[in-house]
Tab-separated table of C-alpha atoms and ligand atoms in Angstrom:
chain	number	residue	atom	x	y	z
A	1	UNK	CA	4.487	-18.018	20.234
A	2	UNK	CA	6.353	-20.945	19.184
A	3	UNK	CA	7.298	-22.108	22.528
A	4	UNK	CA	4.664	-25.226	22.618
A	5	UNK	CA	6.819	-26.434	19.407
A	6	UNK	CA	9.808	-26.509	21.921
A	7	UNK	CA	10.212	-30.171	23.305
A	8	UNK	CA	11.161	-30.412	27.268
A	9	UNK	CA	14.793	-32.086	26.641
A	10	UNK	CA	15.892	-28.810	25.085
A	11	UNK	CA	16.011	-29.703	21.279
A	12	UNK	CA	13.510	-28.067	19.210
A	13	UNK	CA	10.408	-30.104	17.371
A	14	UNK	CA	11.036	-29.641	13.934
A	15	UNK	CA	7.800	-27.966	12.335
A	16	UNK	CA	6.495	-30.268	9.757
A	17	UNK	CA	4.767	-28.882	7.448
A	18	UNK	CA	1.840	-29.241	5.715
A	19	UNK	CA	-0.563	-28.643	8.832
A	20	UNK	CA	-2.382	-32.152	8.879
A	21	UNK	CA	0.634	-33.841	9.723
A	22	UNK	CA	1.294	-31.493	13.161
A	23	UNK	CA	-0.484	-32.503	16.215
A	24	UNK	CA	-3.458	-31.310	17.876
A	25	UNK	CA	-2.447	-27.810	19.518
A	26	UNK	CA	0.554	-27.099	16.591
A	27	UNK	CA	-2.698	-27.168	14.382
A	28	UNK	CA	-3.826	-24.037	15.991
A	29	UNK	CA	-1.035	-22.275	14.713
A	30	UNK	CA	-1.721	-20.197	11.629
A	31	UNK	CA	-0.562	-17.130	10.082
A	32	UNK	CA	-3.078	-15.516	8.014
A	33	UNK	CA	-2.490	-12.317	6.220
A	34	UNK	CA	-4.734	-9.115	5.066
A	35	UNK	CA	-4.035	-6.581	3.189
A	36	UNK	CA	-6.693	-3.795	2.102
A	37	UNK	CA	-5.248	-1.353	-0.412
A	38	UNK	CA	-5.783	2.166	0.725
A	39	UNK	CA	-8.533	4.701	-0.501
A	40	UNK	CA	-8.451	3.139	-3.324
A	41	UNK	CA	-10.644	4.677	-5.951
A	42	UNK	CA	-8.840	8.144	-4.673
A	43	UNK	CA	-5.431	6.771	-4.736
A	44	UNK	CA	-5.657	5.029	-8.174
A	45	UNK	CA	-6.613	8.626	-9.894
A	46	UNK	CA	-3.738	10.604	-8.329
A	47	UNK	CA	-1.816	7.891	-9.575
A	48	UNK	CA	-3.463	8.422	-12.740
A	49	UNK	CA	-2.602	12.318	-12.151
A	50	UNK	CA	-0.241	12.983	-9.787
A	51	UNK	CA	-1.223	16.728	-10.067
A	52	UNK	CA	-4.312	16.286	-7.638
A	53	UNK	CA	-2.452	14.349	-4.965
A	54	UNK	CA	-2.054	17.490	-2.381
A	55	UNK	CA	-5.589	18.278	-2.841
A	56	UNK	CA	-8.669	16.640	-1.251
A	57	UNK	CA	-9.539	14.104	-3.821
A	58	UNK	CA	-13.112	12.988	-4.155
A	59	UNK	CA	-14.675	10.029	-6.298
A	60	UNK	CA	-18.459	10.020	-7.231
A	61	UNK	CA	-21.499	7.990	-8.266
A	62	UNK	CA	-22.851	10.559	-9.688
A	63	UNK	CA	-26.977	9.557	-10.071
A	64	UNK	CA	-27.710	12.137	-13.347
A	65	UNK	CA	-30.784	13.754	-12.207
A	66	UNK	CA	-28.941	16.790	-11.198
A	67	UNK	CA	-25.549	18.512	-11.364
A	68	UNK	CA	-24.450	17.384	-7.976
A	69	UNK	CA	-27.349	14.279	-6.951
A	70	UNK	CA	-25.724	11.098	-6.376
A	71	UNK	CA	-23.113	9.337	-3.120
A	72	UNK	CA	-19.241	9.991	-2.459
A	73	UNK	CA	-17.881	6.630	-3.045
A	74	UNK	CA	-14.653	7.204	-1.646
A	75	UNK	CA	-11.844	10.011	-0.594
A	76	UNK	CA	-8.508	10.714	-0.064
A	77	UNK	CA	-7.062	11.321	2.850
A	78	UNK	CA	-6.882	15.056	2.547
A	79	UNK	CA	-11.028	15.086	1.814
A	80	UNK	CA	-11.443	12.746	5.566
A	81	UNK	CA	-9.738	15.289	7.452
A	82	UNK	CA	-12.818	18.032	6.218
A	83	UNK	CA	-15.308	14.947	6.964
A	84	UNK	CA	-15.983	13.582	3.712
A	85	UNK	CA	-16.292	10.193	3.438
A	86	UNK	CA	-17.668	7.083	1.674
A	87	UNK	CA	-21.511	7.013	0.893
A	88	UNK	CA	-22.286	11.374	1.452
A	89	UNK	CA	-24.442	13.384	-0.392
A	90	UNK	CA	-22.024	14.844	-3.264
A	91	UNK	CA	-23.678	18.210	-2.040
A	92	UNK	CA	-22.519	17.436	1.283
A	93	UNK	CA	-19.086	16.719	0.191
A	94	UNK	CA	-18.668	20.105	-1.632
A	95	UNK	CA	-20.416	22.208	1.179
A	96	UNK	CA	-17.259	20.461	3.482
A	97	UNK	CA	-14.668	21.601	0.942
A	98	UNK	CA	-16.372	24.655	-0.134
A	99	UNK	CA	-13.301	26.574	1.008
A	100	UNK	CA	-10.579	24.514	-0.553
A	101	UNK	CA	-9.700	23.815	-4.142
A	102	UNK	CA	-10.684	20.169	-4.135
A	103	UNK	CA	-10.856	17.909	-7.131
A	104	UNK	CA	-14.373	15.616	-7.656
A	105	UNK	CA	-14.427	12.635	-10.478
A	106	UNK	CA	-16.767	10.218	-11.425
A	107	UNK	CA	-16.149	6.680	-10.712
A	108	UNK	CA	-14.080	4.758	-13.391
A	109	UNK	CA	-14.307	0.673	-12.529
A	110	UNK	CA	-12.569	0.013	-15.574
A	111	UNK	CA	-9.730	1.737	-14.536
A	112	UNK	CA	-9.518	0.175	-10.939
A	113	UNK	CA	-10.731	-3.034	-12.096
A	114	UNK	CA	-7.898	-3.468	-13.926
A	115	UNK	CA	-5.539	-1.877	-11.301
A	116	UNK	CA	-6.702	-4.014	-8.876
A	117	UNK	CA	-6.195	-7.367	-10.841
A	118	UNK	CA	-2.360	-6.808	-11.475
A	119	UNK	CA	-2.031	-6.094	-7.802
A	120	UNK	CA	-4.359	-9.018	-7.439
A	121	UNK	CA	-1.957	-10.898	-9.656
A	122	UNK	CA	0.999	-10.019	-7.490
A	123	UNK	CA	-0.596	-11.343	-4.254
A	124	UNK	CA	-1.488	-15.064	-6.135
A	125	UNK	CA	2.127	-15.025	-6.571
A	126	UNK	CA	3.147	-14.225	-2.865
A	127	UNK	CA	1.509	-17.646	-1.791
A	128	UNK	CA	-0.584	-20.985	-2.867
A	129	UNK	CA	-3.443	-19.841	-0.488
A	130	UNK	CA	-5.069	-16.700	-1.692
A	131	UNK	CA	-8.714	-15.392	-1.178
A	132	UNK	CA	-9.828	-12.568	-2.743
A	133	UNK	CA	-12.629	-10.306	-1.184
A	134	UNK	CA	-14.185	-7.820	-3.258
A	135	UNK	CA	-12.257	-5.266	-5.331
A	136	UNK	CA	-9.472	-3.849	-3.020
A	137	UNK	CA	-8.959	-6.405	-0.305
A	138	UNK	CA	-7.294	-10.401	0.048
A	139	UNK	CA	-6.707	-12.888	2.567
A	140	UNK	CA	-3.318	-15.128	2.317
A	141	UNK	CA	-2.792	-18.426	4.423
A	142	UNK	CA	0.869	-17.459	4.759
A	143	UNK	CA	1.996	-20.153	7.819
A	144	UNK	CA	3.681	-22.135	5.574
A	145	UNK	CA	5.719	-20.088	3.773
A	146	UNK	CA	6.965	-18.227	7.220
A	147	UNK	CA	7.740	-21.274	9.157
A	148	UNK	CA	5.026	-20.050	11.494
A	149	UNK	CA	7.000	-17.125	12.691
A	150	UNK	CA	5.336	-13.953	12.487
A	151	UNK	CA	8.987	-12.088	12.433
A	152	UNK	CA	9.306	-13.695	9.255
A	153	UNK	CA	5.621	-12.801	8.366
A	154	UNK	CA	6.080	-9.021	9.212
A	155	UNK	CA	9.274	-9.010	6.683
A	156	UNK	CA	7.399	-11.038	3.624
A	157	UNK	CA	4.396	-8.380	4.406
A	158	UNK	CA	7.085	-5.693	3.935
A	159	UNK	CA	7.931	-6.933	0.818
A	160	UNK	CA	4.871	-7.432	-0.483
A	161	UNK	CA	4.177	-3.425	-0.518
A	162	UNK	CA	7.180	-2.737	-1.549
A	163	UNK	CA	6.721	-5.166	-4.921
A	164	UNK	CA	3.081	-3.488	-4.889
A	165	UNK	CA	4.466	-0.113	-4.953
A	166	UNK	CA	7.162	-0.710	-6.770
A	167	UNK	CA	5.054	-2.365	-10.309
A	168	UNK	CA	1.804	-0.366	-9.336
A	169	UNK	CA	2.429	2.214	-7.190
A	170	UNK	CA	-0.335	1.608	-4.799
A	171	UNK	CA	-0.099	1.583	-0.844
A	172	UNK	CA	-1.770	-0.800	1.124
A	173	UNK	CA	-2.596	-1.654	4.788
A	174	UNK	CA	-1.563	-5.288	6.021
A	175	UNK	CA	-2.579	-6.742	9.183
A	176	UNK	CA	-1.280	-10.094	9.966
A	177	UNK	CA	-2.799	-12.621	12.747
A	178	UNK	CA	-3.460	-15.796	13.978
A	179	UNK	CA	-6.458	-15.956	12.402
A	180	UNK	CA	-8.737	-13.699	9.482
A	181	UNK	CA	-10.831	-12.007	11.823
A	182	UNK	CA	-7.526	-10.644	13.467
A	183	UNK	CA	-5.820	-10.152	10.702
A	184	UNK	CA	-8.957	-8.400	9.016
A	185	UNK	CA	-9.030	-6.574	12.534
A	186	UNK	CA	-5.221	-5.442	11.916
A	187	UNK	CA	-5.176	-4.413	8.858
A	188	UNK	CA	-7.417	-1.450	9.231
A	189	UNK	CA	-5.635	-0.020	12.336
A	190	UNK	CA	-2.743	1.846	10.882
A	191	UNK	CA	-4.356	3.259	8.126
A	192	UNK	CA	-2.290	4.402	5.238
A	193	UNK	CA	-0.001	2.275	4.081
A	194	UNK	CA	-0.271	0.623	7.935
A	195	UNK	CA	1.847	-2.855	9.054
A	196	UNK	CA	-0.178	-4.158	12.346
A	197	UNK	CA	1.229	-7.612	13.768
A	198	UNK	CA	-1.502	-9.558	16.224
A	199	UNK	CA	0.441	-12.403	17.719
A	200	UNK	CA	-1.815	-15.242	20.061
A	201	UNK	CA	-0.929	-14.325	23.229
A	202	UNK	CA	-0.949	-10.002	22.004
A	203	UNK	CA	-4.846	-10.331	21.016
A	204	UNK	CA	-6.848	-9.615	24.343
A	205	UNK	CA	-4.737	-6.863	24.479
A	206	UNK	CA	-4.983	-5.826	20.857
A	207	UNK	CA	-8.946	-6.384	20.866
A	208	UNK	CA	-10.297	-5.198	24.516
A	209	UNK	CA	-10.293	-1.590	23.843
A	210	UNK	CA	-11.564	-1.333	20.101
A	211	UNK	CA	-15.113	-0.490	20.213
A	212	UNK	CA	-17.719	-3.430	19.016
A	213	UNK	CA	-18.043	-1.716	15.729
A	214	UNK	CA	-14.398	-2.980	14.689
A	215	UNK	CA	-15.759	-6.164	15.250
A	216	UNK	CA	-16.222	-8.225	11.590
A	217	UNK	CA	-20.204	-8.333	11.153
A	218	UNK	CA	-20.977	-5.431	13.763
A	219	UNK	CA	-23.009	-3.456	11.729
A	220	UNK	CA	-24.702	0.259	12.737
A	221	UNK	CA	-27.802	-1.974	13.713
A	222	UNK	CA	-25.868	-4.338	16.275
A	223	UNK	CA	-23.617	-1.196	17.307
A	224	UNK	CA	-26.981	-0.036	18.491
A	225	UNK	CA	-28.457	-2.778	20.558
A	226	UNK	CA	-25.256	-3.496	22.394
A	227	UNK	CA	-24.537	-0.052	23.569
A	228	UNK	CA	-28.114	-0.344	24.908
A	229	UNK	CA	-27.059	-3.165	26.842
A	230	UNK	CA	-23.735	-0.880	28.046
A	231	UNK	CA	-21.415	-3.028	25.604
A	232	UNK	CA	-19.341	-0.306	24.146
A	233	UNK	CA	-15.960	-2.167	23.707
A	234	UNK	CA	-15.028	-5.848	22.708
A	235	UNK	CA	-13.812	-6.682	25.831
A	236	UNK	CA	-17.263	-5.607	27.459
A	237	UNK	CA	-18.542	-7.791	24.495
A	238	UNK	CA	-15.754	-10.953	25.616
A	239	UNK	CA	-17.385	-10.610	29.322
A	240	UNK	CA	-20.721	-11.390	28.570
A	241	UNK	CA	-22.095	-14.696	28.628
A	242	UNK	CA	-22.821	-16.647	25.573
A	243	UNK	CA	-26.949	-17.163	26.810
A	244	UNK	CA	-27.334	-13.266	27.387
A	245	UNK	CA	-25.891	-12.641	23.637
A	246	UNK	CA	-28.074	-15.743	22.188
A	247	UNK	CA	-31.145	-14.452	23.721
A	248	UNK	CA	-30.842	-11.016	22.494
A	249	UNK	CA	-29.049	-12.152	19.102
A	250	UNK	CA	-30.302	-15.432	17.977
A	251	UNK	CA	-28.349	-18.657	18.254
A	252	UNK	CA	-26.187	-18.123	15.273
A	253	UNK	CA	-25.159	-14.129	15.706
A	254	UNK	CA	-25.098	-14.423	19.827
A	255	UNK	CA	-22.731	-17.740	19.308
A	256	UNK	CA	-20.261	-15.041	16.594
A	257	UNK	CA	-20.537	-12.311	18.666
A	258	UNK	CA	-19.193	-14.385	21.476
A	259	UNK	CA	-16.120	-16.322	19.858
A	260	UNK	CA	-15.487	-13.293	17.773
A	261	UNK	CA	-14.721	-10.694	20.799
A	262	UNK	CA	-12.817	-13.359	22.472
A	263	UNK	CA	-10.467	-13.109	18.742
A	264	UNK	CA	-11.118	-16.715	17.809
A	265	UNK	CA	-11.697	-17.467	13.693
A	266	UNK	CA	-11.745	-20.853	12.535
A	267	UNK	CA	-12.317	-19.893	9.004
A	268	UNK	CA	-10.254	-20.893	6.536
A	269	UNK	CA	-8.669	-19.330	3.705
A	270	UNK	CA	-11.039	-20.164	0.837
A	271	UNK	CA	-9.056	-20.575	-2.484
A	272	UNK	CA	-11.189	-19.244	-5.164
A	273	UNK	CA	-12.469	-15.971	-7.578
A	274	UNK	CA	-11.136	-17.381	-10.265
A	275	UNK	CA	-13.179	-17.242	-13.297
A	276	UNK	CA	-14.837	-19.854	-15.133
A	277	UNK	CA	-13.891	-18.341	-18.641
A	278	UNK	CA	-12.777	-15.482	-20.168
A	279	UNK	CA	-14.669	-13.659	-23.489
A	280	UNK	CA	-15.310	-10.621	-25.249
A	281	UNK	CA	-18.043	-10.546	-27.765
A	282	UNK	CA	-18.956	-7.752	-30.191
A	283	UNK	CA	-21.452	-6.244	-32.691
A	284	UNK	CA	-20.231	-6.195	-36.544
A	285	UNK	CA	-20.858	-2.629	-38.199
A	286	UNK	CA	-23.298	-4.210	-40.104
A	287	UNK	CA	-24.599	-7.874	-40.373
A	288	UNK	CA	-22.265	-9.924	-43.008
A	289	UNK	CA	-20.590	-13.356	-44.181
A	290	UNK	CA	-17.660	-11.396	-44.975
A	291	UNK	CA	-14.837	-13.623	-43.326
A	292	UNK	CA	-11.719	-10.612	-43.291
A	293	UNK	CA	-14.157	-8.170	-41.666
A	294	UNK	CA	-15.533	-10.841	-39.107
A	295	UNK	CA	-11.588	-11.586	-38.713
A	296	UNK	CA	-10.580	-8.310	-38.364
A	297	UNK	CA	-12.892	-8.111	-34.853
A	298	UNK	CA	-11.936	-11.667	-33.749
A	299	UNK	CA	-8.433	-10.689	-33.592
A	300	UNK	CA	-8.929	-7.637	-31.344
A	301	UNK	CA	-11.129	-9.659	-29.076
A	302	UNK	CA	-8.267	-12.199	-28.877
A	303	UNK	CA	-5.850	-9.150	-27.971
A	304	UNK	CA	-8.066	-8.459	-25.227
A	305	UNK	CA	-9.078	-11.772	-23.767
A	306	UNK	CA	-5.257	-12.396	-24.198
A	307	UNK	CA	-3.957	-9.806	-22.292
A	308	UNK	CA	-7.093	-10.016	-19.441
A	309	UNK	CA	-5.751	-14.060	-18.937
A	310	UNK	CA	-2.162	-12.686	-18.457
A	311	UNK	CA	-3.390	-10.181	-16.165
A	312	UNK	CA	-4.574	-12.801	-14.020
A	313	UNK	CA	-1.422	-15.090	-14.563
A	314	UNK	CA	-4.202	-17.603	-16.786
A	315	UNK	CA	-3.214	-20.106	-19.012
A	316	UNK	CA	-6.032	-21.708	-20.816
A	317	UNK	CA	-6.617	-25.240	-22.899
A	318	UNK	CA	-9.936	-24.445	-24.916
A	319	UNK	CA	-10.687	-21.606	-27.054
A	320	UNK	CA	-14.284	-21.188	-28.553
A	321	UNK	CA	-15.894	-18.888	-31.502
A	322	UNK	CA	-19.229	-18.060	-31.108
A	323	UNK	CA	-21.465	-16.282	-33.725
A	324	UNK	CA	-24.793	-14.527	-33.276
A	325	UNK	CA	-26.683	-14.928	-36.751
A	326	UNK	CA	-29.405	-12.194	-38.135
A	327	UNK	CA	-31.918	-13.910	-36.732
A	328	UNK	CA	-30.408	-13.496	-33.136
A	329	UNK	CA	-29.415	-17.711	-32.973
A	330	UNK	CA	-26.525	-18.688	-31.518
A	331	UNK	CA	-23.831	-20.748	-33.118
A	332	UNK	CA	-20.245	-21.413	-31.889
A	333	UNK	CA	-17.298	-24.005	-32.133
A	334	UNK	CA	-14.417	-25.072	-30.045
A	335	UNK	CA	-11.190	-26.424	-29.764
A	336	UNK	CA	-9.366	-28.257	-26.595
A	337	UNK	CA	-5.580	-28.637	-26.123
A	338	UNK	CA	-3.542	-31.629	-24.438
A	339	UNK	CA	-1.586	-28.933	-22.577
A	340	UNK	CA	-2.390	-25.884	-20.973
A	341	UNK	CA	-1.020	-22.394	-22.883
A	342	UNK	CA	-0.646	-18.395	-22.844
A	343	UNK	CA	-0.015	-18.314	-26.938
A	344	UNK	CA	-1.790	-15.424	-28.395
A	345	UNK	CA	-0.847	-16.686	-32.149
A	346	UNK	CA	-2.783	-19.997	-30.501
A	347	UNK	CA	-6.119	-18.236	-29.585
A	348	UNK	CA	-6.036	-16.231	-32.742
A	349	UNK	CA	-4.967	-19.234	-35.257
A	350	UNK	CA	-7.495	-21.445	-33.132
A	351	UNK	CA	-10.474	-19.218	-33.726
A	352	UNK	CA	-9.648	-18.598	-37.240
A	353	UNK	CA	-9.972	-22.190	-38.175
A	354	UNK	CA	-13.281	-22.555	-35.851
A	355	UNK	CA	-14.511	-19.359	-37.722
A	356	UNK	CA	-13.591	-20.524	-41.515
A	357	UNK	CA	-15.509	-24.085	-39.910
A	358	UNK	CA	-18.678	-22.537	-38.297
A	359	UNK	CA	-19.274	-20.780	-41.455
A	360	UNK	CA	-18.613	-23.479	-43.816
A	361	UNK	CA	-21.227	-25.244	-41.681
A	362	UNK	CA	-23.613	-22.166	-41.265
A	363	UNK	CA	-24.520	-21.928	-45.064
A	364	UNK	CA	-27.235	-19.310	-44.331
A	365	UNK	CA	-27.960	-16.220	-43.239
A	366	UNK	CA	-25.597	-13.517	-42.039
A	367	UNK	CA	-23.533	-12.823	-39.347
A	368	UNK	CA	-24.562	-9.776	-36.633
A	369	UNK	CA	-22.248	-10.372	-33.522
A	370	UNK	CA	-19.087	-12.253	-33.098
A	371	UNK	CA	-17.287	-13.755	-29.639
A	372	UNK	CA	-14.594	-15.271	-28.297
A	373	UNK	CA	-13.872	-17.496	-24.841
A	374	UNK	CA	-11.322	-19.396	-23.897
A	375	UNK	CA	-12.131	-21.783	-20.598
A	376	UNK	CA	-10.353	-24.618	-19.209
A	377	UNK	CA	-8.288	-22.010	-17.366
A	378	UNK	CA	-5.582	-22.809	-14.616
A	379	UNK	CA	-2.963	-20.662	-12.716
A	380	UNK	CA	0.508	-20.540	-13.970
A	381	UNK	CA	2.596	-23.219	-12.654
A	382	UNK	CA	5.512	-21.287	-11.373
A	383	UNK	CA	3.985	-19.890	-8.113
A	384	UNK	CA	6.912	-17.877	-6.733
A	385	UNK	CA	8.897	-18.957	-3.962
A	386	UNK	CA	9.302	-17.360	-0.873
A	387	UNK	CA	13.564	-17.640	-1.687
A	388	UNK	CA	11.659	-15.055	-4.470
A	389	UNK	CA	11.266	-12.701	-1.618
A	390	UNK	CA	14.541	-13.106	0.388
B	401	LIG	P1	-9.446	2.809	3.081
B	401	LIG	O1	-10.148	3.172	4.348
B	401	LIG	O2	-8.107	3.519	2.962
B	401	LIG	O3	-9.367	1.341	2.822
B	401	LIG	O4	-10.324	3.460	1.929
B	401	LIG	P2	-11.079	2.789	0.705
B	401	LIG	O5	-11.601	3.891	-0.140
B	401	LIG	O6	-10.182	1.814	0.004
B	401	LIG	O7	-12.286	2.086	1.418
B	401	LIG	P3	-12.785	0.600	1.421
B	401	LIG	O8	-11.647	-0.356	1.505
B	401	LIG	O9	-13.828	0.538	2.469
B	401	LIG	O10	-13.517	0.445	0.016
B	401	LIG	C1	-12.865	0.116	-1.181
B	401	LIG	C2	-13.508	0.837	-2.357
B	401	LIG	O11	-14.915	0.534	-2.381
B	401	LIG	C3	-13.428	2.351	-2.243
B	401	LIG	O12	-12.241	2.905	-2.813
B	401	LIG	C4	-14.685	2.819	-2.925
B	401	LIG	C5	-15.679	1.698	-2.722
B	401	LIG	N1	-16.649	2.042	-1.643
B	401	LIG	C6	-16.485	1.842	-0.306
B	401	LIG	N2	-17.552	2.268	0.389
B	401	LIG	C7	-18.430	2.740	-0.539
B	401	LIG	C8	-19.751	3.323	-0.451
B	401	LIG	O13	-20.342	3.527	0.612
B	401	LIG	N3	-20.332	3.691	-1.648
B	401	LIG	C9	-19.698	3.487	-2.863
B	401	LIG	N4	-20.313	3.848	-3.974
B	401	LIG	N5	-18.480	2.955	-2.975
B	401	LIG	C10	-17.845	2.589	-1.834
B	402	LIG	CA1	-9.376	-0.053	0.999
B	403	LIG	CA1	-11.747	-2.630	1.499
């Protein structure tokens, strides 16, 4: 892979990183990571209770209008092998697993909302470039931190699930590749707790046989058309020319669907998910200018905005009260600090002084609802190293 980095005289180019400074074809050279964490509704309830784990495990929307109306959201592994799967009937999942003693819950996104962000937490710290997608997945730009070598990608990926399993105990499925769509590609081959390396000159081989469907964007819809044209697999799809796929696709899609089967990705690694701000507001047991009992909330809602920053590995510099009054108006106050901090005793102090303020200011009426924010967030400066990892 590396062997256009290797000069003709015999000594090797050293790689200088970051990218902008390599030349033209070193630029193509990128290591991009994914890692989807594995039935993970399912696997964060047998975690929850380990009891269920041998059984077919099956998580629900249920809709309310009758006992069993509503979709499977997801399953364990056990529940695939009888055929139930994301988006069934519920009905249709226990007719499957009518002869087995199988355990069905309701969904809980508190629960893997908050499992997911100190995995999510984990990952920021594996690497500078980090995107998340959705609730269970992430991309990481990871070419720096390897040296471009994908040996050295494959071990920091090994790693990764091990410190995963290890705080959270949660598997996941990595792929790594040159690129996200391979990588994206990779990660769902070896599913559970899968490890799939796509290196350049390994992805014809890697891609040709998959059907289209594995394809990123290839949709039940698409799936359909091609197989009417006798496209079945993406290397039928990498044969056909780009005018054939335009005029039955549209510029845009025929133009993916081209570069896409042939495993090329320019896309980059988009830094970002992270929020704006960070608040919890609440109603009062009964509207009031009683300062304690308005206190008495604010510092619970500081516990928990506290704790949700330090999830994400937040500090912030601003912290704001705000107050809803009787008469449903909105009032609030804030404070900004010259440096960035993760000091509970600072948010609750802080909004404790803006509260005593507002109020002092706010001579009538009485209170209903009281909030709390803080914004002017940033990552914590120590990112770890990859010396972290070896
Ligand atoms: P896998 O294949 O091991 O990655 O399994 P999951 O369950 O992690 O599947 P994935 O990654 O496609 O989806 C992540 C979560 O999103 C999953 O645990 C539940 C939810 N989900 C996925 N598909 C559906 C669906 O069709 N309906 C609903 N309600 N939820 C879904
Ligand atoms: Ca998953
Ligand atoms: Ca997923």
């Amino acid at each position: 892979m590396l062997s256009f980095l290797h000069i003709s005289q015999g000594h090797t180019l050293r790689i200088q990183w970051p990218l902008h400074k390599l030349d033209n074809d070193a630029k193509l050279l990128r290591i991009v990571m994914h890692i989807d964490f594995d039935y993970f509704f399912a696997q964060v309830e047998e975690r929850e209770n380990p009891t269920i784990r041998d059984k077919p495990v099956v998580v629900c929307v249920y809709s309310g209008r009758s006992e069993d109306s509503g979709a499977v959201s997801t399953a364990n592994y056990i529940a695939r092998k009888y055929g139930v799967k994301s988006g069934i009937p519920i009905s249709l999942a226990k007719k499957k697993l009518r002869d087995v003693e199988s355990v069905f819950l309701p969904v809980n996104h508190t629960l893997y909302d908050a499992v997911s962000e100190k995995i999510m937490k984990i990952l920021r710290s594996c690497t500078d470039r980090f995107e998340q997608i959705g609730v269970d997945e992430a991309f990481l730009e990871v070419t720096e931190q390897v040296d471009g070598s994908f040996e050295r990608a494959r071990e920091l990926a090994e790693k990764i699930k091990k410190e995963i399993f290890d705080k959270e105990k949660i598997t996941c499925s990595i792929g790594i590749g040159p690129n996200k769509l391979i990588a994206k590609i990779a990660a769902g081959r070896q599913k559970p707790n899968g490890l799939t390396v796509v290196r350049t000159e390994e992805i014809e081989r890697f891609l040709s046989p998959l059907p289209v469907r594995k394809l990123v964007g290839v949709g039940a819809k698409t799936e359909k058309v091609l197989h009417k044209l006798g496209i079945k697999t993406i290397g039928e799809l990498a044969k056909q020319n780009l005018d054939k796929l335009t005029s039955v696709f549209g510029m845009t899609f025929g133009a993916y669907l081209h570069t896409a089967a042939l495993g090329r990705d320019q896309s980059q690694v988009q830094q970002r998910g992270r929020a704006e701000s960070i608040s919890r507001i609440t109603t009062l047991k009964e509207n009031t200018r009683d300062i304690a009992e308005m206190l008495k909330q604010i510092q619970k809602l500081a516990e928990d905005v506290h704790s949700k920053s330090m999830q994400q590995g937040l500090s912030f510099k601003s912290v704001s009260v705000v107050v809803v009054m009787e008469d449903l108006k909105m009032r609030n106050r804030s404070k900004t600090f010259q440096n960035p901090t993760k000091n509970l005793g600072i948010i609750k102090n802080t909004a404790r002084a803006l509260l005593q303020q507002l109020l002092r200011d706010e001579t009538e009426g009485s209170v209903r609802r009281v909030g709390i924010k803080i914004f002017n967030l940033a990552y914590d400066k120590e990112q770890k190293q990859l010396n972290d990892f070896g």
